[in-house]
Short mmCIF file of C-alpha atoms in Angstrom, two decimals:
data_model
loop_
_atom_site.label_atom_id
_atom_site.label_comp_id
_atom_site.label_asym_id
_atom_site.label_seq_id
_atom_site.Cartn_x
_atom_site.Cartn_y
_atom_site.Cartn_z
CA MET A 1 -17.46 11.50 -35.02
CA PRO A 2 -15.97 12.62 -38.36
CA ASN A 3 -13.01 10.65 -39.64
CA VAL A 4 -9.55 12.14 -40.13
CA LEU A 5 -10.06 13.03 -43.80
CA GLU A 6 -13.29 14.82 -42.87
CA LEU A 7 -11.57 16.71 -40.05
CA PHE A 8 -8.88 17.86 -42.48
CA ASN A 9 -10.84 18.03 -45.72
CA GLN A 10 -9.20 19.72 -48.67
CA ARG A 11 -11.34 22.86 -48.59
CA GLU A 12 -10.41 23.42 -44.94
CA LEU A 13 -6.74 22.91 -45.74
CA LEU A 14 -6.91 25.36 -48.64
CA ASP A 15 -8.46 27.99 -46.37
CA TYR A 16 -5.83 27.34 -43.71
CA SER A 17 -2.99 27.58 -46.23
CA ARG A 18 -4.40 30.77 -47.75
CA GLU A 19 -4.67 32.53 -44.40
CA ARG A 20 -1.42 31.27 -42.89
CA GLU A 21 1.48 33.71 -42.89
CA TYR A 22 5.08 32.63 -42.37
CA PRO A 23 8.11 34.78 -41.52
CA ALA A 24 9.41 36.51 -44.64
CA MET A 25 12.70 35.34 -46.11
CA LEU A 26 15.33 37.55 -47.74
CA GLY A 27 14.98 35.69 -51.03
CA GLU A 28 11.33 36.70 -51.27
CA GLU A 29 12.41 40.34 -51.36
CA LEU A 30 15.10 39.83 -53.99
CA PHE A 31 13.13 37.31 -56.07
CA PRO A 32 9.41 38.09 -55.53
CA GLU A 33 7.09 35.09 -55.76
CA VAL A 34 4.61 34.65 -58.62
CA LYS A 35 2.33 31.76 -59.61
CA ARG A 36 2.01 30.68 -63.24
CA GLU A 37 -0.14 28.07 -64.94
CA SER A 38 2.61 26.32 -66.89
CA LEU A 39 5.21 23.87 -65.63
CA GLU A 40 7.69 25.01 -68.28
CA PHE A 41 8.48 28.63 -69.04
CA ASP A 42 10.91 30.68 -71.09
CA MET A 43 13.46 32.32 -68.85
CA LEU A 44 15.51 35.30 -69.98
CA ILE A 45 19.24 34.80 -69.61
CA SER A 46 21.47 37.87 -69.21
CA GLY A 47 18.86 40.49 -69.97
CA SER A 48 21.06 43.43 -69.05
CA ARG A 49 19.60 46.77 -67.99
CA THR A 50 22.66 48.55 -69.41
CA PRO A 51 21.55 50.33 -72.63
CA VAL A 52 23.09 49.41 -75.97
CA ILE A 53 24.01 52.68 -77.65
CA ALA A 54 22.48 53.68 -80.98
CA SER A 55 24.60 54.98 -83.86
CA VAL A 56 24.55 58.38 -85.53
CA HIS A 57 23.44 58.09 -89.18
CA GLY A 58 23.86 60.20 -92.23
CA PHE A 59 20.65 61.40 -93.80
CA ASP A 60 19.05 59.01 -96.30
CA THR A 61 20.91 56.00 -94.85
CA GLU A 62 19.34 52.80 -93.60
CA THR A 63 18.73 52.53 -89.85
CA GLU A 64 21.07 50.23 -87.93
CA ILE A 65 19.31 47.01 -86.96
CA GLY A 66 19.29 46.21 -83.24
CA GLN A 67 19.16 42.80 -81.63
CA ARG A 68 17.90 41.52 -78.33
CA GLU A 69 20.70 40.76 -75.90
CA ALA A 70 18.72 38.38 -73.74
CA GLN A 71 18.46 34.76 -74.76
CA LYS A 72 15.44 32.62 -73.98
CA LYS A 73 15.96 29.29 -72.34
CA ALA A 74 13.16 26.85 -71.68
CA ILE A 75 13.26 25.85 -68.02
CA GLU A 76 11.14 23.27 -66.24
CA LEU A 77 10.18 24.07 -62.67
CA ALA A 78 11.65 21.89 -59.95
CA LEU A 79 9.24 19.59 -58.12
CA ILE A 80 9.60 19.98 -54.34
CA LYS A 81 7.63 17.85 -51.90
CA ARG A 82 7.72 16.35 -48.43
CA LYS A 83 5.31 14.24 -46.39
CA MET A 84 4.80 12.97 -42.83
CA GLN A 85 2.82 9.97 -41.66
CA LEU A 86 -0.05 10.21 -39.21
CA LYS A 87 0.44 7.16 -36.99
CA GLU A 88 -2.29 4.67 -36.14
CA LYS A 89 -2.50 5.79 -32.49
CA GLU A 90 -2.85 9.40 -33.62
CA ILE A 91 -5.68 8.44 -36.00
CA ILE A 92 -7.52 6.63 -33.20
CA ALA A 93 -7.09 9.59 -30.84
CA LEU A 94 -8.30 12.10 -33.43
CA GLU A 95 -11.38 10.10 -34.31
CA ASN A 96 -12.24 9.27 -30.69
CA PRO A 97 -11.26 12.25 -28.52
CA ARG A 98 -12.32 12.16 -24.87
CA THR A 99 -13.07 15.88 -24.75
CA ASP A 100 -13.33 18.84 -27.10
CA ALA A 101 -10.18 20.23 -25.56
CA GLU A 102 -8.29 17.06 -26.43
CA LYS A 103 -9.67 17.14 -29.97
CA ASN A 104 -8.55 20.74 -30.45
CA TYR A 105 -5.11 19.94 -29.05
CA LEU A 106 -4.68 16.98 -31.42
CA MET A 107 -5.87 19.01 -34.40
CA ARG A 108 -3.41 21.80 -33.57
CA ASN A 109 -0.64 19.22 -33.66
CA VAL A 110 -1.68 18.14 -37.15
CA PHE A 111 -1.82 21.74 -38.37
CA ALA A 112 1.66 22.20 -36.88
CA ASP A 113 2.76 19.28 -39.08
CA PHE A 114 1.35 21.05 -42.14
CA ASP A 115 3.20 24.22 -41.13
CA ALA A 116 6.43 22.26 -40.84
CA LEU A 117 5.91 20.66 -44.25
CA ALA A 118 5.11 23.98 -45.94
CA GLN A 119 8.16 25.54 -44.29
CA SER A 120 10.27 22.65 -45.63
CA VAL A 121 9.21 23.51 -49.18
CA ARG A 122 9.81 27.22 -48.56
CA ALA A 123 13.28 26.41 -47.20
CA ARG A 124 14.21 24.50 -50.36
CA VAL A 125 13.07 27.42 -52.51
CA GLU A 126 15.10 29.86 -50.38
CA LEU A 127 18.16 27.65 -50.76
CA MET A 128 17.79 27.82 -54.56
CA ARG A 129 17.55 31.61 -54.49
CA MET A 130 20.63 31.99 -52.30
CA GLU A 131 22.65 29.57 -54.43
CA VAL A 132 21.82 31.63 -57.50
CA LEU A 133 22.75 34.84 -55.69
CA ALA A 134 26.05 33.45 -54.38
CA LYS A 135 27.17 31.18 -57.23
CA GLY A 136 25.24 32.18 -60.34
CA LYS A 137 24.28 28.53 -60.80
CA LEU A 138 21.60 26.22 -59.50
CA THR A 139 22.47 22.61 -58.68
CA LEU A 140 19.65 20.09 -58.37
CA ASN A 141 21.25 16.80 -57.35
CA GLU A 142 18.90 14.81 -55.14
CA ASN A 143 16.28 12.07 -55.31
CA GLY A 144 17.40 10.82 -58.71
CA LEU A 145 17.60 14.30 -60.28
CA ASP A 146 20.97 15.57 -61.49
CA ALA A 147 20.83 18.95 -63.23
CA THR A 148 22.70 22.26 -63.22
CA ILE A 149 21.33 25.57 -64.48
CA ASP A 150 23.96 28.21 -65.29
CA PHE A 151 22.49 31.71 -65.25
CA GLY A 152 25.46 33.20 -67.09
CA VAL A 153 27.26 35.47 -64.62
CA PRO A 154 30.27 36.81 -66.57
CA ALA A 155 33.65 35.33 -65.61
CA GLU A 156 35.02 38.84 -64.99
CA HIS A 157 32.31 39.31 -62.36
CA LYS A 158 33.69 36.50 -60.22
CA ALA A 159 36.65 36.19 -57.87
CA ALA A 160 37.77 33.01 -56.13
CA GLY A 161 40.29 32.38 -53.36
CA VAL A 162 40.23 35.94 -52.00
CA ASN A 163 42.34 35.84 -48.83
CA TRP A 164 41.44 38.70 -46.52
CA ASP A 165 43.47 37.12 -43.72
CA SER A 166 46.68 37.95 -45.54
CA ALA A 167 48.58 41.00 -44.32
CA ASP A 168 49.13 41.98 -47.96
CA SER A 169 45.42 42.04 -48.78
CA ASP A 170 43.35 45.20 -48.96
CA PRO A 171 39.58 44.44 -48.79
CA ILE A 172 38.45 47.99 -49.57
CA GLU A 173 40.70 48.07 -52.63
CA ASP A 174 39.27 44.70 -53.72
CA ILE A 175 35.70 45.98 -53.36
CA MET A 176 36.56 49.13 -55.32
CA THR A 177 38.15 47.05 -58.09
CA TRP A 178 35.12 44.77 -58.33
CA TYR A 179 32.78 47.75 -58.28
CA ASN A 180 34.62 49.44 -61.13
CA LYS A 181 34.40 46.31 -63.30
CA MET A 182 30.62 46.56 -63.38
CA GLY A 183 28.46 48.51 -65.78
CA VAL A 184 25.38 48.79 -63.58
CA LYS A 185 26.85 49.82 -60.25
CA PRO A 186 25.84 47.71 -57.24
CA LYS A 187 24.08 49.34 -54.29
CA ARG A 188 24.08 46.40 -51.88
CA ALA A 189 26.49 43.72 -50.72
CA LEU A 190 25.60 40.49 -48.92
CA THR A 191 27.92 38.20 -47.00
CA SER A 192 28.18 36.18 -43.81
CA ASN A 193 29.02 37.45 -40.35
CA THR A 194 32.27 35.47 -40.62
CA VAL A 195 33.43 37.43 -43.68
CA LEU A 196 32.17 40.72 -42.25
CA SER A 197 34.23 40.09 -39.10
CA LYS A 198 37.34 39.74 -41.26
CA LEU A 199 36.62 43.16 -42.72
CA LEU A 200 35.94 44.82 -39.37
CA LYS A 201 39.23 43.53 -37.89
CA HIS A 202 41.44 43.94 -40.95
CA PRO A 203 44.42 46.29 -40.22
CA LYS A 204 44.09 48.15 -43.52
CA VAL A 205 40.36 48.68 -43.00
CA ILE A 206 41.06 50.02 -39.49
CA GLN A 207 43.78 52.27 -40.91
CA ARG A 208 41.43 53.68 -43.56
CA LEU A 209 38.72 54.38 -40.99
CA PHE A 210 40.68 55.60 -37.97
CA GLY A 211 44.24 56.36 -38.98
CA ALA A 212 47.61 54.60 -39.02
CA ASN A 213 48.00 53.97 -35.29
CA ALA A 214 44.46 52.87 -34.49
CA THR A 215 44.05 49.48 -32.79
CA ARG A 216 40.27 49.29 -32.33
CA ILE A 217 37.79 47.10 -34.20
CA ALA A 218 35.32 48.88 -36.48
CA THR A 219 31.56 48.54 -36.19
CA THR A 220 29.35 47.61 -39.13
CA ALA A 221 27.84 51.11 -39.12
CA GLU A 222 31.29 52.75 -39.24
CA LEU A 223 32.39 50.52 -42.11
CA ASN A 224 29.20 51.14 -44.07
CA ASN A 225 29.43 54.89 -43.55
CA TYR A 226 32.92 54.81 -44.99
CA LEU A 227 31.82 52.66 -47.95
CA VAL A 228 28.98 55.11 -48.66
CA SER A 229 31.48 57.98 -48.66
CA LEU A 230 33.32 56.10 -51.44
CA GLN A 231 30.01 55.45 -53.24
CA LEU A 232 30.45 51.73 -52.62
CA PRO A 233 27.62 49.39 -51.61
CA GLN A 234 26.71 48.92 -47.96
CA ILE A 235 27.21 45.44 -46.51
CA THR A 236 24.55 43.34 -44.79
CA THR A 237 24.76 39.76 -43.57
CA TYR A 238 22.53 36.72 -43.97
CA ASP A 239 23.25 33.85 -41.61
CA GLU A 240 19.91 32.02 -41.49
CA VAL A 241 20.09 28.22 -41.41
CA TYR A 242 18.01 25.15 -42.12
CA LYS A 243 18.24 21.49 -41.10
CA LYS A 244 18.79 18.58 -43.47
CA VAL A 245 18.48 14.87 -42.77
CA ALA A 246 21.84 13.22 -43.43
CA ALA A 247 22.36 9.68 -44.76
CA ASP A 248 22.68 8.36 -41.19
CA GLY A 249 19.31 9.84 -40.23
CA LYS A 250 20.78 12.62 -38.10
CA TYR A 251 20.12 16.30 -38.67
CA GLU A 252 22.76 18.58 -40.17
CA THR A 253 22.53 22.35 -39.82
CA LYS A 254 23.32 24.17 -43.04
CA ARG A 255 23.26 27.77 -44.29
CA TYR A 256 21.11 29.22 -47.05
CA PHE A 257 23.78 31.73 -48.11
CA PRO A 258 27.30 30.19 -48.23
CA GLU A 259 29.56 31.38 -45.44
CA GLU A 260 32.44 32.19 -47.82
CA SER A 261 30.37 34.21 -50.28
CA PHE A 262 30.43 37.96 -50.88
CA ALA A 263 27.93 39.23 -53.46
CA MET A 264 27.37 42.78 -54.73
CA PHE A 265 24.21 43.61 -56.67
CA PRO A 266 22.01 46.55 -57.69
CA ALA A 267 18.96 47.94 -55.92
CA GLY A 268 15.56 46.48 -56.72
CA THR A 269 14.60 42.93 -57.53
CA LEU A 270 16.95 40.49 -59.25
CA GLY A 271 14.34 38.21 -60.78
CA GLU A 272 11.28 36.22 -59.75
CA THR A 273 10.51 33.05 -57.87
CA VAL A 274 8.17 31.27 -60.26
CA TYR A 275 5.72 28.73 -58.85
CA GLY A 276 3.69 26.50 -61.15
CA PRO A 277 1.11 23.73 -61.05
CA THR A 278 1.56 20.28 -59.57
CA ALA A 279 -0.01 16.97 -60.57
CA GLU A 280 -1.78 16.99 -57.20
CA GLU A 281 -3.29 20.39 -57.97
CA VAL A 282 -4.47 19.26 -61.42
CA ARG A 283 -6.13 16.20 -59.92
CA LEU A 284 -7.68 18.25 -57.15
CA LEU A 285 -9.32 20.57 -59.67
CA ARG A 286 -11.34 17.67 -61.02
CA ASP A 287 -13.58 18.27 -58.02
CA PRO A 288 -16.04 21.06 -58.95
CA ALA A 289 -16.39 21.93 -55.25
CA ILE A 290 -12.75 23.12 -55.15
CA ASP A 291 -12.22 26.81 -55.82
CA SER A 292 -9.10 27.13 -57.97
CA GLU A 293 -8.55 30.68 -56.68
CA LYS A 294 -7.82 29.27 -53.23
CA ILE A 295 -4.94 27.10 -54.38
CA GLY A 296 -1.75 28.94 -53.52
CA LYS A 297 1.90 28.43 -54.34
CA ILE A 298 2.33 25.47 -51.96
CA LEU A 299 -0.39 22.82 -51.77
CA ILE A 300 -0.97 21.00 -48.48
CA MET A 301 -3.12 17.89 -48.42
CA MET A 302 -4.00 14.73 -46.49
CA TYR A 303 -4.66 11.34 -48.05
CA GLU A 304 -4.92 7.65 -47.15
CA GLU A 305 -3.33 4.62 -48.73
CA GLY A 306 -3.02 0.93 -47.90
CA LYS A 307 -4.86 -1.24 -45.43
CA ASP A 308 -2.03 -3.04 -43.63
CA PRO A 309 -0.76 -1.02 -41.93
CA VAL A 310 -3.23 1.84 -42.18
CA ALA A 311 -1.34 4.80 -43.63
CA THR A 312 -2.53 8.40 -43.51
CA TRP A 313 -0.18 11.03 -44.92
CA GLU A 314 0.20 14.79 -44.55
CA LYS A 315 1.93 16.34 -47.55
CA ALA A 316 3.17 19.64 -48.97
CA VAL A 317 4.10 20.00 -52.64
CA ALA A 318 5.07 22.75 -55.07
CA THR A 319 6.92 23.34 -58.32
CA ALA A 320 9.24 26.34 -58.24
CA LEU A 321 12.39 27.92 -59.63
CA PRO A 322 14.04 31.36 -59.40
CA THR A 323 14.76 33.42 -62.51
CA PHE A 324 17.85 35.64 -62.80
CA PRO A 325 17.58 37.85 -65.89
CA TYR A 326 20.09 40.44 -64.64
CA SER A 327 22.91 38.01 -63.96
CA ASP A 328 25.48 40.37 -65.55
CA GLU A 329 24.78 42.99 -62.87
CA ILE A 330 26.17 41.04 -59.93
CA PHE A 331 29.67 40.39 -58.61
CA GLN A 332 30.32 37.12 -56.77
CA ALA A 333 33.45 36.57 -54.68
CA GLU A 334 34.55 33.58 -52.60
CA ILE A 335 36.52 34.58 -49.51
CA THR A 336 38.97 32.14 -47.97
CA LEU A 337 37.72 31.17 -44.50
#
C-alpha cells in the first residue's frame, strides 16, 4: 500500500487545487484576483479617475507641465497560512484500509480538510477586502504582526456617528449630501441588513415614498426605485460571516463587512487582489517534476515532521493583499446601531 505522502503527493494536490471551484465571494468581483511573481509591489495610492483639466495657452507660450496624482507605495504582501494535523490513527487507517470503499471515504475526508484550509485562507483575504471597502484602512494585528495600511480615503468622504434612529435624522438627505460631495458619482451602495432595516422603517423615508400619512414599511425594491429616480446609488447588503477561534478555544462568528458600515462606490472594479509567491512555492519549484503553471493562488500541501509523536500536516498558504487605487471615489459612513 502507498503511504500517506504518496496518496496525497504534491502533483495530485496541485491538480486538485487547480480544478476545485469554491463559491464566489463579493470581494472577488470588486477586487479581481491576480497572481504576481514578486512578494513586494508598488501600489498606486489615490489614483483618481477624475480628469485634471488642462489650461488654455497663448500662442508661442510654453506648455503647462502636468504631474501624476497617484503616489507609489511599496507594499509587501501579507502571509496567510493555516494547517491541520493528520492524527496517528488516521494515518494507520489510510495506509491500511480494509476495503477500497473505506480508502475512498478516508481520502475524501482528507480532501475535505484541504478544502477547509483553502477556504480559511480565502476568508482572510475576503476580510481584508471588506475592511478596505468599509474603513479605507487595513489592519494586520495577529501572530506577532502589527501593521496598518491607510489607503487614503479623503476625510470629507467619511461620516461617523450617523444616527438614523433619531426622529430628526433624514437618511435620504444624508445620502444626497454624501453623493454631492463626490467627484466621480457612486452607482452602488453596500451595507448590512441591520442598517437597511433602519432605512426601510424610517418615518421620513416612508413619507418620501408613500406620503405624509403612510404607516407601512418599505421594501428594498421600493426604496431602490426611489433612489434611482433621484439618480442615487441602489443599496445592496452583505451579511456573510466567518468563524474565528477565540483565546479560550471557542468559535466566534464574525462578519466580513462591518454591520455599522454604509459604503457608496462607483461601478466597475475598485482595485485588485494581488497574490504572490510563498517560500513553500519557491522550495517546491526546486523539483523539476513540478509544473509551475499548475501552482495557483493558494498552495495546499502535505508534509511530515518529527518521529515522536509522528506528525503529518495538511497545510494551505498564500501571500495576498488588496489594492485600492481609487480610494477617493468612495464614501464611507458609520451608522449608529
